[in-house]
PDB file of C-alpha atoms and ligand atoms in Angstrom:
ATOM      1  CA  MET A   1     -11.918   5.610 -29.999  1.00 97.00           C
ATOM      2  CA  ILE A   2     -14.879   7.722 -28.673  1.00 97.00           C
ATOM      3  CA  VAL A   3     -18.304   6.810 -28.887  1.00 97.00           C
ATOM      4  CA  GLU A   4     -20.528   9.677 -28.291  1.00 96.00           C
ATOM      5  CA  ASP A   5     -23.396  11.605 -30.019  1.00 95.00           C
ATOM      6  CA  GLU A   6     -23.033  14.725 -28.161  1.00 93.00           C
ATOM      7  CA  PRO A   7     -21.198  17.388 -30.576  1.00 95.00           C
ATOM      8  CA  SER A   8     -20.177  19.890 -27.585  1.00 93.00           C
ATOM      9  CA  LEU A   9     -18.710  16.860 -25.811  1.00 93.00           C
ATOM     10  CA  VAL A  10     -17.009  15.043 -28.619  1.00 95.00           C
ATOM     11  CA  PHE A  11     -15.356  18.374 -29.699  1.00 95.00           C
ATOM     12  CA  THR A  12     -13.806  18.725 -26.038  1.00 94.00           C
ATOM     13  CA  LEU A  13     -12.683  15.026 -25.601  1.00 95.00           C
ATOM     14  CA  LYS A  14     -11.257  15.177 -29.280  1.00 95.00           C
ATOM     15  CA  ASP A  15      -9.407  18.390 -28.548  1.00 94.00           C
ATOM     16  CA  THR A  16      -8.363  17.475 -25.129  1.00 93.00           C
ATOM     17  CA  LEU A  17      -6.582  13.799 -26.189  1.00 94.00           C
ATOM     18  CA  GLU A  18      -4.975  15.104 -29.173  1.00 93.00           C
ATOM     19  CA  ALA A  19      -3.268  17.686 -27.045  1.00 91.00           C
ATOM     20  CA  GLU A  20      -1.948  14.542 -25.491  1.00 89.00           C
ATOM     21  CA  ASN A  21      -0.942  13.315 -28.660  1.00 88.00           C
ATOM     22  CA  TYR A  22      -3.435  10.239 -28.618  1.00 91.00           C
ATOM     23  CA  LYS A  23      -4.962   9.662 -32.208  1.00 93.00           C
ATOM     24  CA  VAL A  24      -8.397   9.856 -31.657  1.00 96.00           C
ATOM     25  CA  SER A  25     -11.414   8.304 -33.545  1.00 96.00           C
ATOM     26  CA  VAL A  26     -15.029   9.409 -33.306  1.00 97.00           C
ATOM     27  CA  ILE A  27     -17.977   7.374 -33.808  1.00 96.00           C
ATOM     28  CA  THR A  28     -21.270   9.123 -33.301  1.00 94.00           C
ATOM     29  CA  ASP A  29     -24.004   6.385 -34.540  1.00 92.00           C
ATOM     30  CA  GLY A  30     -23.612   3.551 -31.861  1.00 91.00           C
ATOM     31  CA  ALA A  31     -24.649   1.276 -34.744  1.00 92.00           C
ATOM     32  CA  LYS A  32     -21.240   1.595 -36.134  1.00 94.00           C
ATOM     33  CA  ALA A  33     -19.274   0.994 -33.394  1.00 95.00           C
ATOM     34  CA  ILE A  34     -18.629  -2.565 -33.775  1.00 95.00           C
ATOM     35  CA  GLU A  35     -17.479  -2.260 -37.590  1.00 95.00           C
ATOM     36  CA  ALA A  36     -15.293   0.743 -36.400  1.00 96.00           C
ATOM     37  CA  VAL A  37     -13.807  -1.917 -33.959  1.00 96.00           C
ATOM     38  CA  GLN A  38     -13.501  -5.031 -36.281  1.00 94.00           C
ATOM     39  CA  ASN A  39     -12.258  -2.361 -38.948  1.00 93.00           C
ATOM     40  CA  ASN A  40      -9.478  -0.405 -36.855  1.00 91.00           C
ATOM     41  CA  GLU A  41      -9.375  -2.074 -33.327  1.00 92.00           C
ATOM     42  CA  PRO A  42      -8.825   0.809 -30.563  1.00 95.00           C
ATOM     43  CA  ASP A  43      -6.382   0.762 -27.689  1.00 93.00           C
ATOM     44  CA  LEU A  44      -9.244   2.089 -25.562  1.00 96.00           C
ATOM     45  CA  MET A  45     -12.750   2.867 -25.961  1.00 97.00           C
ATOM     46  CA  ILE A  46     -14.714   5.667 -24.327  1.00 97.00           C
ATOM     47  CA  LEU A  47     -17.958   4.950 -24.455  1.00 96.00           C
ATOM     48  CA  ASP A  48     -21.315   6.660 -24.174  1.00 94.00           C
ATOM     49  CA  LEU A  49     -24.191   5.238 -22.646  1.00 89.00           C
ATOM     50  CA  MET A  50     -26.996   6.900 -24.229  1.00 88.00           C
ATOM     51  CA  LEU A  51     -26.724   6.473 -27.727  1.00 90.00           C
ATOM     52  CA  PRO A  52     -29.152   6.758 -31.121  1.00 85.00           C
ATOM     53  CA  ASN A  53     -29.729   3.042 -32.065  1.00 85.00           C
ATOM     54  CA  VAL A  54     -27.792   1.042 -29.862  1.00 91.00           C
ATOM     55  CA  SER A  55     -26.933   1.458 -26.061  1.00 89.00           C
ATOM     56  CA  GLY A  56     -23.665   1.878 -24.804  1.00 91.00           C
ATOM     57  CA  TYR A  57     -24.299  -1.481 -22.804  1.00 89.00           C
ATOM     58  CA  ASP A  58     -24.956  -3.508 -26.093  1.00 92.00           C
ATOM     59  CA  ILE A  59     -21.910  -2.148 -27.557  1.00 95.00           C
ATOM     60  CA  CYS A  60     -19.823  -3.135 -24.752  1.00 93.00           C
ATOM     61  CA  ARG A  61     -21.296  -6.322 -24.252  1.00 91.00           C
ATOM     62  CA  ASP A  62     -21.011  -7.106 -28.192  1.00 93.00           C
ATOM     63  CA  ILE A  63     -17.389  -6.005 -28.221  1.00 94.00           C
ATOM     64  CA  ARG A  64     -16.526  -8.468 -25.385  1.00 89.00           C
ATOM     65  CA  ASP A  65     -18.592 -11.293 -27.054  1.00 89.00           C
ATOM     66  CA  LEU A  66     -16.106 -10.824 -29.880  1.00 90.00           C
ATOM     67  CA  LYS A  67     -13.387 -10.887 -27.327  1.00 85.00           C
ATOM     68  CA  PHE A  68     -11.830  -7.394 -27.854  1.00 89.00           C
ATOM     69  CA  THR A  69     -10.254  -7.129 -24.627  1.00 87.00           C
ATOM     70  CA  PHE A  70      -8.920  -3.410 -24.863  1.00 91.00           C
ATOM     71  CA  PRO A  71     -10.233  -1.344 -22.067  1.00 92.00           C
ATOM     72  CA  ILE A  72     -13.856   0.396 -22.190  1.00 93.00           C
ATOM     73  CA  ILE A  73     -14.420   3.714 -20.235  1.00 93.00           C
ATOM     74  CA  MET A  74     -18.086   3.852 -19.924  1.00 90.00           C
ATOM     75  CA  LEU A  75     -19.690   7.583 -19.702  1.00 91.00           C
ATOM     76  CA  THR A  76     -22.900   7.869 -17.830  1.00 84.00           C
ATOM     77  CA  ALA A  77     -25.154  10.346 -16.878  1.00 79.00           C
ATOM     78  CA  ARG A  78     -25.727  11.529 -13.174  1.00 63.00           C
ATOM     79  CA  ASP A  79     -29.150   9.776 -12.467  1.00 62.00           C
ATOM     80  CA  GLN A  80     -27.937   6.845 -13.949  1.00 61.00           C
ATOM     81  CA  GLU A  81     -25.201   5.833 -11.564  1.00 56.00           C
ATOM     82  CA  ILE A  82     -27.407   3.063 -10.712  1.00 52.00           C
ATOM     83  CA  ASP A  83     -26.223   1.236 -13.783  1.00 59.00           C
ATOM     84  CA  LYS A  84     -22.791   1.395 -12.524  1.00 58.00           C
ATOM     85  CA  VAL A  85     -22.684  -2.424 -11.877  1.00 59.00           C
ATOM     86  CA  THR A  86     -24.512  -3.372 -14.830  1.00 64.00           C
ATOM     87  CA  GLY A  87     -22.050  -1.496 -16.761  1.00 60.00           C
ATOM     88  CA  LEU A  88     -19.097  -3.196 -15.057  1.00 64.00           C
ATOM     89  CA  ASN A  89     -20.695  -6.703 -15.325  1.00 68.00           C
ATOM     90  CA  ILE A  90     -20.941  -6.891 -19.007  1.00 73.00           C
ATOM     91  CA  GLY A  91     -17.220  -5.839 -19.415  1.00 80.00           C
ATOM     92  CA  ALA A  92     -16.573  -2.003 -19.085  1.00 85.00           C
ATOM     93  CA  ASP A  93     -13.413  -1.885 -17.243  1.00 83.00           C
ATOM     94  CA  ASP A  94     -14.397   1.666 -15.496  1.00 83.00           C
ATOM     95  CA  TYR A  95     -16.874   4.462 -15.770  1.00 84.00           C
ATOM     96  CA  ILE A  96     -16.988   8.251 -15.041  1.00 87.00           C
ATOM     97  CA  THR A  97     -20.137  10.248 -14.505  1.00 85.00           C
ATOM     98  CA  LYS A  98     -20.822  13.231 -16.310  1.00 86.00           C
ATOM     99  CA  PRO A  99     -20.239  16.186 -16.086  1.00 86.00           C
ATOM    100  CA  PHE A 100     -16.433  15.074 -15.216  1.00 89.00           C
ATOM    101  CA  GLY A 101     -13.321  16.944 -15.676  1.00 88.00           C
ATOM    102  CA  VAL A 102     -11.090  16.386 -18.025  1.00 87.00           C
ATOM    103  CA  LYS A 103      -7.942  15.839 -15.657  1.00 87.00           C
ATOM    104  CA  GLU A 104      -9.720  13.464 -13.963  1.00 88.00           C
ATOM    105  CA  LEU A 105     -10.863  11.282 -17.545  1.00 91.00           C
ATOM    106  CA  LEU A 106      -7.083  11.599 -18.650  1.00 91.00           C
ATOM    107  CA  ALA A 107      -5.829  10.099 -15.354  1.00 88.00           C
ATOM    108  CA  ARG A 108      -8.542   7.162 -15.685  1.00 88.00           C
ATOM    109  CA  ILE A 109      -7.064   6.598 -19.832  1.00 91.00           C
ATOM    110  CA  THR A 110      -3.787   6.505 -18.410  1.00 86.00           C
ATOM    111  CA  ALA A 111      -4.104   4.054 -15.628  1.00 80.00           C
ATOM    112  CA  ARG A 112      -6.339   1.954 -17.942  1.00 84.00           C
ATOM    113  CA  LEU A 113      -3.682   2.061 -20.634  1.00 83.00           C
ATOM    114  CA  ARG A 114      -0.864   1.063 -18.448  1.00 74.00           C
ATOM    115  CA  ARG A 115      -2.953  -1.825 -16.835  1.00 70.00           C
ATOM    116  CA  ALA A 116      -3.814  -3.197 -20.563  1.00 71.00           C
ATOM    117  CA  ASN A 117      -0.106  -3.017 -21.590  1.00 64.00           C
ATOM    118  CA  ALA A 118       0.885  -5.417 -18.949  1.00 51.00           C
ATOM    119  CA  TYR A 119       0.442  -8.115 -21.343  1.00 46.00           C
ATOM    120  CA  SER A 120       1.322  -7.165 -25.216  1.00 45.00           C
ATOM    121  CA  LYS A 121      -1.624  -7.529 -27.881  1.00 46.00           C
ATOM    122  CA  SER A 122      -2.294  -7.118 -31.611  1.00 43.00           C
ATOM    123  CA  GLY A 123      -6.116  -7.780 -32.003  1.00 47.00           C
ATOM    124  CA  PRO A 124      -7.874  -9.615 -29.958  1.00 54.00           C
ATOM    125  CA  VAL A 125      -6.188 -11.754 -27.244  1.00 63.00           C
ATOM    126  CA  GLU A 126      -7.219 -16.010 -28.644  1.00 76.00           C
ATOM    127  CA  ILE A 127      -4.203 -17.607 -27.477  1.00 84.00           C
ATOM    128  CA  LEU A 128      -2.418 -16.889 -24.290  1.00 89.00           C
ATOM    129  CA  LYS A 129       0.279 -19.210 -23.877  1.00 89.00           C
ATOM    130  CA  LEU A 130       1.497 -19.080 -20.132  1.00 92.00           C
ATOM    131  CA  GLY A 131       5.012 -21.123 -20.299  1.00 90.00           C
ATOM    132  CA  GLU A 132       4.294 -24.332 -22.538  1.00 91.00           C
ATOM    133  CA  VAL A 133       0.740 -24.051 -21.869  1.00 94.00           C
ATOM    134  CA  LYS A 134      -1.196 -22.665 -24.719  1.00 93.00           C
ATOM    135  CA  ILE A 135      -4.962 -21.633 -23.943  1.00 94.00           C
ATOM    136  CA  ASP A 136      -6.855 -20.832 -27.116  1.00 90.00           C
ATOM    137  CA  LEU A 137      -9.793 -18.560 -25.703  1.00 85.00           C
ATOM    138  CA  ARG A 138     -12.100 -18.553 -28.917  1.00 79.00           C
ATOM    139  CA  GLU A 139     -11.978 -22.470 -28.973  1.00 83.00           C
ATOM    140  CA  ALA A 140     -11.892 -22.734 -25.122  1.00 87.00           C
ATOM    141  CA  LYS A 141      -9.413 -25.501 -24.967  1.00 92.00           C
ATOM    142  CA  VAL A 142      -5.847 -25.764 -23.102  1.00 96.00           C
ATOM    143  CA  SER A 143      -2.852 -27.549 -24.767  1.00 95.00           C
ATOM    144  CA  LYS A 144       0.001 -28.775 -22.773  1.00 94.00           C
ATOM    145  CA  PRO A 145       3.088 -30.603 -23.489  1.00 93.00           C
ATOM    146  CA  GLY A 146       2.663 -34.548 -24.393  1.00 91.00           C
ATOM    147  CA  ASP A 147      -0.577 -33.495 -26.572  1.00 91.00           C
ATOM    148  CA  ILE A 148      -1.992 -33.031 -23.631  1.00 93.00           C
ATOM    149  CA  GLU A 149      -5.872 -31.354 -24.113  1.00 94.00           C
ATOM    150  CA  GLU A 150      -8.098 -29.739 -21.792  1.00 93.00           C
ATOM    151  CA  GLU A 151     -11.512 -28.136 -22.490  1.00 93.00           C
ATOM    152  CA  LEU A 152     -12.359 -24.960 -20.554  1.00 91.00           C
ATOM    153  CA  SER A 153     -16.022 -24.375 -19.566  1.00 89.00           C
ATOM    154  CA  THR A 154     -17.494 -21.017 -20.336  1.00 83.00           C
ATOM    155  CA  ARG A 155     -17.026 -19.918 -16.950  1.00 87.00           C
ATOM    156  CA  GLU A 156     -13.413 -20.338 -16.807  1.00 92.00           C
ATOM    157  CA  VAL A 157     -12.878 -18.962 -20.355  1.00 89.00           C
ATOM    158  CA  GLU A 158     -14.590 -15.938 -18.361  1.00 87.00           C
ATOM    159  CA  ILE A 159     -12.192 -16.181 -15.267  1.00 93.00           C
ATOM    160  CA  VAL A 160      -9.509 -16.145 -17.704  1.00 93.00           C
ATOM    161  CA  GLU A 161     -10.303 -13.307 -19.363  1.00 89.00           C
ATOM    162  CA  PHE A 162     -11.434 -11.411 -16.554  1.00 90.00           C
ATOM    163  CA  LEU A 163      -7.984 -12.223 -14.994  1.00 93.00           C
ATOM    164  CA  LEU A 164      -6.072 -11.408 -18.032  1.00 90.00           C
ATOM    165  CA  ARG A 165      -7.447  -7.916 -18.621  1.00 86.00           C
ATOM    166  CA  ASN A 166      -6.453  -7.357 -15.110  1.00 89.00           C
ATOM    167  CA  ALA A 167      -3.231  -9.210 -15.211  1.00 89.00           C
ATOM    168  CA  ASN A 168      -0.657  -8.671 -12.487  1.00 91.00           C
ATOM    169  CA  LYS A 169      -3.356  -7.016 -10.025  1.00 90.00           C
ATOM    170  CA  PRO A 170      -4.562  -9.006  -7.159  1.00 94.00           C
ATOM    171  CA  ILE A 171      -8.216  -9.817  -7.761  1.00 95.00           C
ATOM    172  CA  SER A 172     -10.288 -10.555  -4.150  1.00 94.00           C
ATOM    173  CA  ARG A 173     -12.688 -13.617  -4.347  1.00 93.00           C
ATOM    174  CA  ASP A 174     -15.689 -10.814  -4.130  1.00 90.00           C
ATOM    175  CA  GLU A 175     -14.396  -8.951  -7.190  1.00 91.00           C
ATOM    176  CA  LEU A 176     -14.450 -12.466  -8.860  1.00 92.00           C
ATOM    177  CA  LEU A 177     -17.946 -13.302  -7.731  1.00 89.00           C
ATOM    178  CA  GLU A 178     -18.974  -9.431  -8.672  1.00 84.00           C
ATOM    179  CA  LYS A 179     -17.526  -9.467 -12.188  1.00 83.00           C
ATOM    180  CA  VAL A 180     -17.651 -13.232 -13.338  1.00 86.00           C
ATOM    181  CA  TRP A 181     -20.447 -14.854 -11.554  1.00 82.00           C
ATOM    182  CA  ARG A 182     -22.270 -11.251 -11.557  1.00 75.00           C
ATOM    183  CA  TYR A 183     -23.934 -12.253  -8.180  1.00 70.00           C
ATOM    184  CA  GLU A 184     -25.817 -14.968  -8.887  1.00 68.00           C
ATOM    185  CA  TYR A 185     -27.932 -17.125  -6.811  1.00 66.00           C
ATOM    186  CA  SER A 186     -26.588 -19.375  -4.508  1.00 69.00           C
ATOM    187  CA  THR A 187     -22.677 -18.304  -5.019  1.00 76.00           C
ATOM    188  CA  ASN A 188     -20.246 -17.930  -2.484  1.00 84.00           C
ATOM    189  CA  THR A 189     -16.381 -17.385  -2.026  1.00 85.00           C
ATOM    190  CA  ARG A 190     -15.830 -21.040  -2.133  1.00 89.00           C
ATOM    191  CA  THR A 191     -17.541 -21.344  -5.328  1.00 89.00           C
ATOM    192  CA  VAL A 192     -14.677 -19.051  -6.392  1.00 93.00           C
ATOM    193  CA  ASP A 193     -12.541 -21.258  -4.831  1.00 94.00           C
ATOM    194  CA  VAL A 194     -13.183 -24.603  -6.192  1.00 93.00           C
ATOM    195  CA  HIS A 195     -13.573 -23.140  -9.899  1.00 95.00           C
ATOM    196  CA  ILE A 196      -9.839 -21.388  -9.657  1.00 97.00           C
ATOM    197  CA  SER A 197      -8.500 -24.965  -8.398  1.00 96.00           C
ATOM    198  CA  LYS A 198     -10.611 -26.698 -11.449  1.00 96.00           C
ATOM    199  CA  LEU A 199      -8.862 -24.193 -13.875  1.00 97.00           C
ATOM    200  CA  ARG A 200      -5.536 -24.487 -12.388  1.00 97.00           C
ATOM    201  CA  ALA A 201      -5.259 -28.008 -12.808  1.00 96.00           C
ATOM    202  CA  LYS A 202      -6.081 -27.220 -16.419  1.00 96.00           C
ATOM    203  CA  ILE A 203      -3.735 -24.533 -17.142  1.00 96.00           C
ATOM    204  CA  GLU A 204      -0.646 -25.106 -14.606  1.00 96.00           C
ATOM    205  CA  MET A 205       2.340 -27.642 -14.969  1.00 94.00           C
ATOM    206  CA  ASN A 206       2.041 -28.106 -11.192  1.00 94.00           C
ATOM    207  CA  PRO A 207      -0.958 -27.158 -10.165  1.00 95.00           C
ATOM    208  CA  ASP A 208       0.077 -27.469  -6.370  1.00 95.00           C
ATOM    209  CA  ASP A 209       2.878 -24.638  -7.012  1.00 95.00           C
ATOM    210  CA  PRO A 210       1.261 -22.446  -9.566  1.00 96.00           C
ATOM    211  CA  LYS A 211       3.151 -19.971 -11.518  1.00 95.00           C
ATOM    212  CA  TYR A 212       0.790 -18.077 -13.333  1.00 96.00           C
ATOM    213  CA  LEU A 213      -2.741 -18.283 -11.492  1.00 97.00           C
ATOM    214  CA  VAL A 214      -1.219 -17.580  -7.959  1.00 97.00           C
ATOM    215  CA  THR A 215      -3.038 -17.456  -4.715  1.00 96.00           C
ATOM    216  CA  LEU A 216      -2.488 -13.963  -2.623  1.00 94.00           C
ATOM    217  CA  HIS A 217      -3.123 -15.150   0.550  1.00 93.00           C
ATOM    218  CA  GLY A 218      -5.439 -12.942   2.593  1.00 90.00           C
ATOM    219  CA  VAL A 219      -6.600 -10.853  -0.718  1.00 93.00           C
ATOM    220  CA  GLY A 220      -7.797 -13.331  -3.226  1.00 95.00           C
ATOM    221  CA  TYR A 221      -5.716 -14.422  -6.683  1.00 97.00           C
ATOM    222  CA  MET A 222      -3.715 -13.093  -9.645  1.00 96.00           C
ATOM    223  CA  LEU A 223      -2.830 -13.914 -13.152  1.00 95.00           C
ATOM    224  CA  ARG A 224       0.947 -13.264 -12.852  1.00 94.00           C
ATOM    225  CA  LEU A 225       2.894 -12.472 -16.304  1.00 89.00           C
ATOM    226  CA  ASN A 226       6.078 -12.081 -16.582  1.00 72.00           C
TER     227      ASN A 226
HETATM  228 CA1  LIG B 301     -25.245  10.414 -25.531  1.00 58.51          CA
END
């Protein structure tokens, strides 16, 4: 799905993507993007930052608030590069600065789709199954065998969602601080470790020997699926 109001760019993108056998839908009015996503969830969105009526930031945030996890590549103009951090923090997976080469965009699309397909999905992920453990992301609840239920904090849900979007990819503590904590005051990598440890106790059958939320020594953490 392309959300972009600039006709010449829409034309070029659509043409290029269709030549690569992607099925493309185009939304030119930002106010209609969320409805379009709810009607027909895309595998990936190319989202322009500057749109009439609603900004790309707001659309991106709304999509993530609705628990859709498909990758979002944000388009920004050269002088908006300062917004990169904001864009990634509100749930975009990547950004590309205009003007960009079509080959570069195609490469990024391929990379994002490959990563997203590391776990299968149809619709927004609400229930994540880790072996016998079920994580309901919408209800923020974990069910374990033996009728054990755990509540997840909003932060823990955010951690799971972020790791899920990056499943099977090593994530550093700094990256978690940036993407989940958004560099809040008085947080540090120790904060990350404490939260991961608590989360692990809730979602792993044997937290001392985790199978899914694993530590990669000297690197950080990873959600290991399959
Ligand atoms: Ca625009």
